[in-house]
Every structure is written in C-alpha cells, then in structure tokens.
CSV table of C-alpha atoms and ligand atoms in Angstrom, one decimal:
chain,number,residue,atom,x,y,z
A,16,MET,CA,116.2,88.7,133.1
A,17,LYS,CA,114.1,91.8,133.6
A,18,LYS,CA,116.0,95.0,133.7
A,19,GLY,CA,113.2,97.5,134.4
A,20,VAL,CA,112.0,98.1,130.8
A,21,MET,CA,108.2,98.2,131.1
A,22,ARG,CA,106.6,98.6,127.7
A,23,PRO,CA,106.6,100.3,124.3
A,24,GLY,CA,105.9,103.9,125.1
A,25,HIS,CA,106.0,105.7,121.8
A,26,VAL,CA,106.8,105.7,118.1
A,27,GLN,CA,107.6,108.7,116.0
A,28,ILE,CA,106.4,108.2,112.4
A,29,ARG,CA,107.4,110.3,109.4
A,30,VAL,CA,104.6,111.3,107.1
A,31,LEU,CA,104.5,113.2,103.8
A,32,ASP,CA,101.3,115.2,104.6
A,33,LEU,CA,100.2,115.9,108.2
A,34,GLU,CA,96.6,116.6,107.5
A,35,GLU,CA,96.2,113.3,105.5
A,36,ALA,CA,98.0,111.5,108.2
A,37,LEU,CA,95.7,112.9,110.9
A,38,GLU,CA,92.6,111.8,108.9
A,39,HIS,CA,94.1,108.3,108.9
A,40,TYR,CA,95.5,108.0,112.5
A,41,ARG,CA,92.8,110.1,114.2
A,42,ASP,CA,89.7,109.6,112.2
A,43,LEU,CA,90.2,106.1,110.8
A,44,LEU,CA,92.3,104.3,113.5
A,45,GLY,CA,90.5,106.3,116.2
A,46,LEU,CA,93.6,107.5,118.1
A,47,ILE,CA,93.0,110.6,120.2
A,48,GLU,CA,94.8,113.8,119.2
A,49,MET,CA,96.5,115.0,122.4
A,50,ASP,CA,98.8,117.8,121.5
A,51,ARG,CA,101.0,119.6,118.9
A,52,ASP,CA,104.4,121.2,119.3
A,53,THR,CA,106.3,124.1,117.8
A,54,GLN,CA,108.1,121.7,115.4
A,55,GLY,CA,104.6,120.9,114.0
A,56,ARG,CA,104.6,117.4,115.4
A,57,VAL,CA,101.2,115.9,116.4
A,58,TYR,CA,100.8,113.7,119.5
A,59,LEU,CA,98.2,111.0,119.7
A,60,LYS,CA,97.3,107.9,121.7
A,61,GLY,CA,94.9,105.0,122.0
A,62,TRP,CA,92.1,105.7,124.4
A,63,THR,CA,93.1,103.1,127.1
A,64,GLU,CA,96.6,104.5,127.4
A,65,VAL,CA,97.3,106.3,130.7
A,66,ASP,CA,100.3,108.3,129.5
A,67,LYS,CA,99.8,111.4,127.5
A,68,PHE,CA,100.8,110.1,124.1
A,69,SER,CA,102.2,107.1,122.2
A,70,VAL,CA,102.3,108.1,118.6
A,71,VAL,CA,104.0,111.2,117.2
A,72,LEU,CA,103.6,112.2,113.6
A,73,ARG,CA,106.3,114.3,111.9
A,74,LYS,CA,106.1,115.8,108.4
A,75,ALA,CA,109.1,114.8,106.4
A,76,ASP,CA,110.4,114.2,102.8
A,77,GLU,CA,110.4,110.4,103.3
A,78,PRO,CA,108.1,108.2,105.4
A,79,GLY,CA,109.4,105.7,107.9
A,80,MET,CA,110.1,105.5,111.6
A,81,ASP,CA,112.3,108.1,113.4
A,82,PHE,CA,112.5,106.1,116.7
A,83,MET,CA,110.6,103.8,119.0
A,84,GLY,CA,110.7,104.5,122.8
A,85,PHE,CA,110.3,102.3,125.8
A,86,LYS,CA,109.2,103.4,129.2
A,87,VAL,CA,111.3,102.1,132.1
A,88,LEU,CA,110.3,101.8,135.8
A,89,ASN,CA,112.0,104.9,137.2
A,90,ASN,CA,115.0,107.3,136.9
A,91,GLU,CA,117.4,105.0,138.8
A,92,VAL,CA,116.7,102.3,136.2
A,93,LEU,CA,117.1,104.8,133.4
A,94,SER,CA,120.6,105.8,134.7
A,95,GLN,CA,121.6,102.2,135.2
A,96,LEU,CA,120.5,101.3,131.6
A,97,GLU,CA,122.3,104.3,130.3
A,98,SER,CA,125.6,103.2,131.8
A,99,ASP,CA,124.9,99.6,130.8
A,100,LEU,CA,124.3,100.6,127.2
A,101,THR,CA,127.5,102.7,127.2
A,102,ALA,CA,129.5,99.8,128.7
A,103,TYR,CA,128.1,97.5,126.0
A,104,GLY,CA,129.6,99.8,123.4
A,105,CYS,CA,126.5,101.8,122.3
A,106,ASP,CA,126.7,105.6,121.6
A,107,VAL,CA,124.1,107.0,123.9
A,108,GLU,CA,122.5,110.3,123.0
A,109,GLN,CA,120.9,112.6,125.6
A,110,ILE,CA,117.6,114.2,124.8
A,111,SER,CA,116.5,116.7,127.4
A,112,SER,CA,113.2,116.7,129.2
A,113,GLY,CA,110.4,118.5,127.3
A,114,GLU,CA,111.9,117.9,123.8
A,115,LEU,CA,108.8,115.8,123.4
A,116,LYS,CA,106.1,117.7,125.2
A,117,GLY,CA,105.2,116.0,128.5
A,118,CYS,CA,108.0,113.5,128.3
A,119,GLY,CA,111.0,113.5,130.7
A,120,ARG,CA,114.6,113.0,129.9
A,121,ARG,CA,115.3,110.4,127.1
A,122,ILE,CA,118.3,108.5,126.1
A,123,ARG,CA,118.7,107.3,122.5
A,124,PHE,CA,120.8,104.6,120.9
A,125,VAL,CA,121.0,103.0,117.5
A,126,ALA,CA,120.6,99.2,117.4
A,127,PRO,CA,122.7,97.1,115.0
A,128,THR,CA,119.6,96.8,112.7
A,129,GLY,CA,119.9,100.6,112.2
A,130,HIS,CA,116.9,101.6,114.2
A,131,SER,CA,116.9,104.3,116.8
A,132,PHE,CA,115.5,103.4,120.2
A,133,GLU,CA,114.8,105.5,123.2
A,134,LEU,CA,114.4,104.9,126.9
A,135,TYR,CA,112.7,107.3,129.3
A,136,ALA,CA,111.2,107.0,132.8
A,137,GLU,CA,108.7,109.9,133.0
A,138,LYS,CA,105.8,111.0,130.9
A,139,GLU,CA,102.8,113.1,131.9
A,140,GLN,CA,99.8,110.9,132.8
A,141,THR,CA,96.6,112.2,131.5
A,142,GLY,CA,94.7,109.0,132.3
A,143,LYS,CA,92.5,106.9,130.0
A,144,TRP,CA,90.8,109.2,127.6
A,145,GLY,CA,87.2,110.0,128.5
A,146,LEU,CA,87.1,107.9,131.7
A,147,SER,CA,87.6,108.7,135.3
A,148,ASN,CA,90.0,106.7,137.4
A,149,VAL,CA,87.3,106.3,140.0
A,150,ASN,CA,84.4,104.1,139.2
A,151,PRO,CA,85.4,104.1,135.5
A,152,GLU,CA,82.7,103.3,132.9
A,153,ALA,CA,83.5,100.4,130.4
A,154,TRP,CA,84.5,102.7,127.6
A,155,PRO,CA,84.2,106.3,126.6
A,156,ARG,CA,81.6,107.5,124.1
A,157,GLY,CA,82.7,109.5,121.1
A,158,LEU,CA,85.5,107.2,119.9
A,159,LYS,CA,86.1,107.3,116.1
A,160,GLY,CA,86.8,104.7,113.4
A,161,MET,CA,88.5,101.5,114.5
A,162,LYS,CA,88.6,102.7,118.2
A,163,ALA,CA,92.2,101.5,118.5
A,164,THR,CA,92.8,100.9,122.2
A,165,ARG,CA,96.6,101.2,122.4
A,166,PHE,CA,99.9,101.3,120.5
A,167,ASP,CA,101.2,97.8,120.9
A,168,HIS,CA,104.4,97.0,119.0
A,169,CYS,CA,106.5,97.6,115.9
A,170,LEU,CA,108.0,95.2,113.4
A,171,LEU,CA,111.3,96.4,112.1
A,172,TYR,CA,113.5,95.2,109.2
A,173,GLY,CA,117.3,95.4,109.1
A,174,PRO,CA,120.6,93.5,109.2
A,175,ASN,CA,122.2,92.1,112.3
A,176,VAL,CA,119.0,90.8,113.9
A,177,GLU,CA,121.2,88.4,116.0
A,178,ALA,CA,123.3,91.3,117.5
A,179,THR,CA,120.2,93.4,118.1
A,180,TYR,CA,118.5,90.4,119.9
A,181,GLN,CA,121.6,90.0,122.1
A,182,LEU,CA,121.6,93.7,123.0
A,183,PHE,CA,117.9,93.7,123.8
A,184,ARG,CA,118.3,90.5,125.8
A,185,ASP,CA,121.5,91.2,127.7
A,186,VAL,CA,121.2,95.0,128.3
A,187,LEU,CA,117.5,95.7,128.2
A,188,GLY,CA,116.2,92.4,129.6
A,189,PHE,CA,113.9,91.4,126.8
A,190,ASP,CA,112.9,87.8,126.3
A,191,LEU,CA,112.7,85.9,123.0
A,192,ALA,CA,109.1,84.9,122.8
A,193,GLU,CA,109.1,83.6,119.2
A,194,GLN,CA,111.7,83.1,116.5
A,195,VAL,CA,112.0,82.1,112.8
A,196,VAL,CA,115.1,79.8,112.2
A,197,ASP,CA,116.4,78.9,108.7
A,198,PRO,CA,117.7,75.4,107.9
A,199,GLU,CA,121.3,76.4,108.7
A,200,GLY,CA,120.2,77.4,112.2
A,201,ASN,CA,120.3,81.2,111.6
A,202,ARG,CA,117.7,83.2,113.4
A,203,ILE,CA,116.0,85.4,110.7
A,204,ALA,CA,113.3,86.8,112.9
A,205,ALA,CA,113.2,87.6,116.6
A,206,PHE,CA,110.0,88.5,118.4
A,207,LEU,CA,111.0,90.1,121.7
A,208,THR,CA,109.0,91.0,124.8
A,209,ALA,CA,109.6,92.9,128.0
A,210,SER,CA,106.2,92.0,129.3
A,211,MET,CA,103.7,89.1,129.0
A,212,LYS,CA,102.7,90.1,125.5
A,213,ALA,CA,103.9,87.9,122.6
A,214,HIS,CA,105.9,90.8,121.3
A,215,ASP,CA,106.8,94.4,122.2
A,216,VAL,CA,109.1,94.7,119.3
A,217,ALA,CA,110.0,92.3,116.5
A,218,PHE,CA,112.9,92.2,114.0
A,219,ILE,CA,113.2,90.5,110.6
A,220,ASP,CA,116.4,90.1,108.8
A,221,CYS,CA,116.9,92.3,105.7
A,222,PRO,CA,120.0,93.8,104.1
A,223,GLU,CA,118.8,97.4,104.3
A,224,PRO,CA,119.2,99.0,107.7
A,225,GLY,CA,116.6,100.9,109.6
A,226,LYS,CA,113.5,99.9,107.7
A,227,PHE,CA,110.0,100.2,109.1
A,228,HIS,CA,107.5,97.3,108.5
A,229,HIS,CA,104.6,98.3,110.7
A,230,ALA,CA,103.3,99.9,113.8
A,231,SER,CA,100.5,97.9,115.4
A,232,PHE,CA,97.5,98.8,117.5
A,233,PHE,CA,95.4,96.6,119.7
A,234,LEU,CA,91.7,95.9,119.3
A,235,ASP,CA,89.5,93.9,121.6
A,236,SER,CA,88.0,91.3,119.4
A,237,TRP,CA,87.9,89.6,116.0
A,238,GLU,CA,84.6,91.4,115.4
A,239,GLN,CA,86.5,94.7,115.8
A,240,VAL,CA,89.2,93.5,113.3
A,241,LEU,CA,86.5,92.7,110.7
A,242,ARG,CA,84.9,96.1,111.4
A,243,ALA,CA,88.3,97.7,110.8
A,244,GLY,CA,88.4,95.9,107.4
A,245,ASP,CA,85.0,97.4,106.6
A,246,LEU,CA,86.2,100.8,107.5
A,247,ILE,CA,89.3,100.3,105.3
A,248,SER,CA,87.0,99.6,102.4
A,249,MET,CA,84.6,102.5,103.2
A,250,THR,CA,87.4,105.0,103.3
A,251,ASP,CA,89.2,103.5,100.2
A,252,THR,CA,92.3,103.0,102.4
A,253,SER,CA,95.2,101.1,100.9
A,254,ILE,CA,94.9,97.5,102.1
A,255,ASP,CA,97.8,95.1,102.4
A,256,ILE,CA,96.3,91.8,103.6
A,257,GLY,CA,93.6,90.4,105.9
A,258,PRO,CA,91.6,90.1,108.0
A,259,THR,CA,93.5,86.9,108.7
A,260,ARG,CA,95.5,85.2,111.5
A,261,HIS,CA,99.3,85.1,112.1
A,262,GLY,CA,101.0,81.8,112.8
A,263,LEU,CA,103.6,83.7,114.8
A,264,THR,CA,101.9,84.9,118.0
A,265,HIS,CA,98.6,83.7,116.6
A,266,GLY,CA,97.2,87.2,116.6
A,267,GLN,CA,94.1,88.0,114.4
A,268,THR,CA,95.1,90.8,112.2
A,269,ILE,CA,94.7,93.2,109.2
A,270,TYR,CA,97.5,95.1,107.5
A,271,PHE,CA,97.0,98.4,105.7
A,272,PHE,CA,98.9,101.5,104.8
A,273,ASP,CA,98.8,105.1,106.0
A,274,PRO,CA,98.5,107.8,103.2
A,275,SER,CA,102.3,108.1,103.1
A,276,GLY,CA,102.9,104.3,102.6
A,277,ASN,CA,103.8,103.4,106.2
A,278,ARG,CA,102.2,100.0,107.1
A,279,ASN,CA,99.8,99.8,110.1
A,280,GLU,CA,98.3,96.7,111.7
A,281,VAL,CA,95.3,96.4,114.0
A,282,PHE,CA,95.0,93.1,115.7
A,283,CYS,CA,93.5,91.2,118.6
A,284,GLY,CA,94.3,88.1,120.6
A,285,GLY,CA,97.7,86.6,120.5
A,286,ASP,CA,99.7,84.3,122.8
A,287,TYR,CA,101.3,85.3,126.1
A,288,HIS,CA,104.8,84.8,127.4
A,289,TYR,CA,106.3,84.3,130.8
A,290,PRO,CA,110.1,84.6,131.4
A,291,ASP,CA,110.5,80.9,132.0
A,292,HIS,CA,108.8,79.9,128.7
A,293,PRO,CA,111.2,78.7,126.0
A,294,PRO,CA,110.8,80.5,122.7
A,295,VAL,CA,108.4,79.3,120.1
A,296,THR,CA,110.1,78.4,116.8
A,297,TRP,CA,108.8,78.7,113.3
A,298,LYS,CA,110.8,77.2,110.5
A,299,ALA,CA,111.9,79.6,107.7
A,300,GLU,CA,110.7,77.0,105.2
A,301,ASP,CA,107.2,77.5,106.6
A,302,LEU,CA,107.3,81.3,106.7
A,303,GLY,CA,104.1,81.6,104.7
A,304,LYS,CA,102.1,79.8,107.4
A,305,ALA,CA,104.1,81.6,110.1
A,306,ILE,CA,103.1,85.0,108.8
A,307,PHE,CA,99.7,84.3,107.2
A,308,TYR,CA,98.2,81.3,108.9
A,309,HIS,CA,95.2,80.9,106.6
A,310,ASP,CA,96.7,81.6,103.1
A,311,ARG,CA,100.0,79.8,104.1
A,312,VAL,CA,101.8,81.8,101.4
A,313,LEU,CA,103.6,85.1,101.8
A,314,ASN,CA,102.5,87.9,99.6
A,315,GLU,CA,105.5,89.5,97.9
A,316,ARG,CA,104.8,92.8,99.8
A,317,PHE,CA,105.4,91.3,103.2
A,318,LEU,CA,109.2,91.1,102.5
A,319,SER,CA,109.8,94.0,100.2
A,320,VAL,CA,107.3,96.8,100.9
A,321,LEU,CA,108.9,98.9,103.6
A,322,THR,CA,109.4,102.5,104.5
B,25,MET,CA,89.0,108.0,80.6
B,26,PHE,CA,92.6,108.2,79.5
B,27,THR,CA,94.8,105.5,77.9
B,28,ILE,CA,98.1,104.6,79.6
B,29,THR,CA,100.5,102.8,77.4
B,30,VAL,CA,103.3,100.8,79.0
B,31,GLU,CA,106.5,100.4,77.1
B,32,SER,CA,109.2,98.0,78.0
B,33,SER,CA,106.9,95.3,79.2
B,34,PRO,CA,107.5,92.2,77.1
B,35,THR,CA,104.9,93.5,74.6
B,36,ARG,CA,103.7,97.1,74.5
B,37,GLN,CA,100.5,97.1,76.5
B,38,SER,CA,97.9,99.7,77.5
B,39,PHE,CA,95.1,100.1,79.9
B,40,GLN,CA,92.2,102.5,80.4
B,41,ILE,CA,92.1,104.7,83.5
B,42,SER,CA,89.2,106.6,85.0
B,43,THR,CA,89.6,110.2,86.2
B,44,GLY,CA,90.6,110.4,89.8
B,45,ASP,CA,92.5,107.1,89.9
B,46,SER,CA,96.3,107.1,90.2
B,47,VAL,CA,98.2,105.3,87.4
B,48,LEU,CA,98.9,102.4,89.8
B,49,VAL,CA,95.3,102.0,91.0
B,50,GLY,CA,94.2,102.2,87.3
B,51,SER,CA,96.6,99.4,86.5
B,52,GLU,CA,95.3,97.3,89.4
B,53,LYS,CA,91.6,97.9,88.4
B,54,CYS,CA,92.3,96.6,84.9
B,55,LEU,CA,94.0,93.5,86.4
B,56,SER,CA,96.9,94.5,84.2
B,57,ASN,CA,99.5,93.6,86.8
B,58,LEU,CA,102.0,95.6,84.8
B,59,ILE,CA,103.1,97.8,87.6
B,60,PRO,CA,104.2,96.2,90.9
B,61,VAL,CA,101.9,97.2,93.8
B,62,GLY,CA,103.1,98.2,97.2
B,63,CYS,CA,101.9,100.7,99.7
B,64,ARG,CA,100.0,102.9,97.2
B,65,GLY,CA,101.1,105.9,99.2
B,66,GLY,CA,104.4,107.1,97.7
B,67,GLY,CA,106.4,105.5,100.4
B,68,CYS,CA,107.9,102.2,99.4
B,69,GLY,CA,109.1,102.9,95.9
B,70,VAL,CA,108.1,99.6,94.3
B,71,CYS,CA,105.8,101.2,91.7
B,72,LYS,CA,108.5,103.4,90.3
B,73,VAL,CA,108.1,104.1,86.5
B,74,ARG,CA,109.3,106.7,84.1
B,75,VAL,CA,107.0,109.0,82.3
B,76,VAL,CA,107.9,109.1,78.6
B,77,GLU,CA,105.0,111.3,77.5
B,78,GLY,CA,101.8,112.8,78.8
B,79,ASP,CA,100.5,115.3,81.4
B,80,TYR,CA,99.7,114.5,84.9
B,81,SER,CA,99.4,116.0,88.4
B,82,SER,CA,101.1,114.3,91.3
B,83,LYS,CA,101.2,114.1,95.1
B,84,CYS,CA,104.4,114.0,97.1
B,85,MET,CA,106.6,111.0,96.9
B,86,SER,CA,109.3,109.7,99.2
B,87,LYS,CA,112.7,111.4,98.5
B,88,ALA,CA,114.3,108.1,99.4
B,89,HIS,CA,112.9,106.7,96.2
B,90,ILE,CA,112.6,109.8,93.9
B,91,CYS,CA,115.5,112.2,94.4
B,92,ASP,CA,115.4,115.6,92.7
B,93,ALA,CA,117.7,114.4,89.8
B,94,GLN,CA,115.4,111.4,89.2
B,95,ALA,CA,112.3,113.6,89.3
B,96,ALA,CA,113.9,115.8,86.6
B,97,ASP,CA,114.5,112.7,84.5
B,98,GLY,CA,110.7,111.9,84.6
B,99,TYR,CA,110.9,109.2,87.3
B,100,VAL,CA,107.7,109.0,89.4
B,101,LEU,CA,105.9,106.7,91.7
B,102,ALA,CA,102.9,105.5,89.8
B,103,CYS,CA,100.7,105.5,92.9
B,104,ARG,CA,101.1,109.3,93.2
B,105,VAL,CA,100.5,110.2,89.6
B,106,TYR,CA,97.1,111.2,88.3
B,107,PRO,CA,96.8,111.5,84.4
B,108,LEU,CA,95.6,114.6,82.8
B,109,SER,CA,96.0,113.2,79.3
B,110,ASP,CA,96.8,109.9,77.7
B,111,MET,CA,100.2,108.9,78.9
B,112,CYS,CA,103.1,106.7,77.9
B,113,ILE,CA,105.2,105.2,80.7
B,114,GLU,CA,108.2,102.9,80.9
B,115,LEU,CA,108.7,100.3,83.7
B,116,VAL,CA,111.8,100.6,85.8
B,117,LYS,CA,113.8,97.4,86.6
B,118,ARG,CA,114.2,96.9,90.3
C,6,FES,S1,103.2,101.5,95.8
C,6,FES,FE1,104.6,102.2,97.4
C,6,FES,S2,105.4,104.0,96.4
C,6,FES,FE2,103.8,103.4,95.0
C,7,FE2,FE1,102.5,93.0,114.2
C-alpha cells in the first residue's frame, strides 16, 4: 500500500577524483552541473528533472554510495514515516535543512542490507534544464554526451534482502515488481517500486553489507543506448557489458564504470507495474538470462565487482 | 614497451605493455587473462597484485582494498599502475 514515497530523489556517490568524475558524469553522461558546496561536493541532475539535483559527488578515499534519498509527498508524510520507521525499530538520524544545498529536512536510516537511505519532502525546484514550463520545446539544445534524462534507480548488494524488502514494503509502501527465487524458495533479489516503474531500487543478496552495484540513468530509445556505447568507446571509458537487454524488467541497457570504479547504467524501455500486479518471478537457475537476456550467461563481474 | 613478468601463475608468464596503458589494460590487450578484470578504476579490488620489482607511477586506489600497510608491502591495484620500467608482479589469491 502506498505510504507517500514518490520517487528516487538523489544518490550521493563517492569518487576518488572529482575532476575525473565530473568529466564522466557531466561530459559523458550529460548530466547538468547545478551547484557545489563548501564541503566540495558537486550537485548534478538529468535535464528532465524538475528538482534542483539528483546526483551528488563527494571526493573520498574509497568509492561507493553514501546514501540514496527518496522524495515523499509532503512534510506530514515525512513526519508520519519518521515515527513509523522508529516504531519499526530503525534508528532515525536527523539531517537539517540545507545540509544538502536546496534540500529540506532529511531523515536517514540504515536498511538491513547495510545501505543508508534518506527521506525528504522538499527540494528547490529549478525546473527542467533549458526549458520553460510554459509552451516548452521538445528538448533543450546544448546537452552533452549521452544526454541522460534522469537518475532512475540503484541496484544495491548486501545481506538480509528479505528483511529490507519487508521494511520497504511495510513501512515505506514499496511494491515488489520482480524477484529472483532460488530452488529452496529464498528470495535472492527484490526489485522494488514506489511508482509505475519496474524498479526504483533493487537489492541482490551478497554477504558483504552496503555494497553499490550501480546507479542508473534513463535514455529515450535503443538508438540512444547504442549511441551511449559509441561514446563509451570514443572516450575509452571502462565498459562492463552491453548494449544488451535485461530479462528482469526487460530494459535495454549498457553497463560501464566511472573513473573511480563505480558502475553506471544507462537504459531505456522496461516494464511497468501497478499496485495490483503480482510480482514477476525469475528462477535463480536462470539468472544468466534474467540479467543478460541475449548472452544468457552471467559475466563473473556482475556478482563480484562492486564498490 | 615494457615487459611485465607475472610470477605465481601456474607457469611464470610475461606480456608486453605499451606506454600509457595500466598493467591491467596491458594484460587485457595481450589476451593474457592473467589478472582478473573488474572496474578498471581502482574501486572494486579484483585486480589486486603485489609488485615484486620495477618502477611505476600510480593513480589513487580505494583504501577499502589497499590500506596503508598493504601499500607499504607493495600491494597495488593493477588498473591504477603505469609501468616506468620492466616489472615483476605476483598475483594475489582472492
Ligand atoms: S579492476 Fe577494479 S580495482 Fe582494478
Ligand atoms: Fe539497473
């Protein structure tokens, strides 16, 4: 049942070198640089996003994900979810308005998989980049690289996928859109949505907590995904796999790495989910096809290369 | 061109590497498959090796995989190491 969580709002990614990371996220993915703060963090977003930013880059000693944030409907929902999380047994940390520039009060908790998540209700709205809200043109000129349209979802690896799924379902109102189930009936992957998208966040079981598999950005067409592949080669960017199609969600995709080794995805298409839809199930025995629909075999990296 | 010799593979093997390539990318280009390939960005740790001999320059590597003590012992991530001479490296069991 919906609890007022709207969408993935931001992800803070740790990088080893900020300038290299900017060349990647701004010039190659085509995200728009929106701001910087006194901590040296850089704020970016996809051009179709109305809120001020969705990706925050922070220089650190080790790459990975600091946290992923979801925007909720309003402040009443935020307060309600805060008490619901506490009642569920989560430690809820308060982060004051403005700690991320242009973002209102946030609450943060750690899921059983070891990842930090945030909820917030308010963020400055700068509008779609380069377009007016009145009689908008089809797209803005001057976009760079892959012209990524929006931050879409993260795939995260950690233990206790089941407990994390229950927390997201029972407290935050996410639906299970797709799952991978092993022969003993254990759910080893949960693809969760708060919207009609096939996933807003996904989890895959792994012994090490808090691992980051990828942050994903949406493109409009298969042609754009192929063009992204061309740009990856032109810039000698580290490729993982693709262009190909996923079995899970059926999105058309390419995986590659940022200069600090964090995996990125750009994709298009994908299934949709309504709250009354039963989850789609993939069998763990067929994980190769579930992940890479054309090759039908996993590459070793999919399960073991994480930040 | 430098020669990279890899010890502790079943047999001692070596490959040639062009200037400007990291040890990992050099190994990939020779189809040597000796060093496991991951992110190629110093983040995932799968390409960890130990330098036995040779000069190199390097870019930053995740502290989660190469802590200061390991760095002092010659452990590196092959994707962040650029040879300045012939080198001898040793694979690290994962
Ligand atoms: S391949 Fe990931 S650290 Fe070298
Ligand atoms: Fe994805």
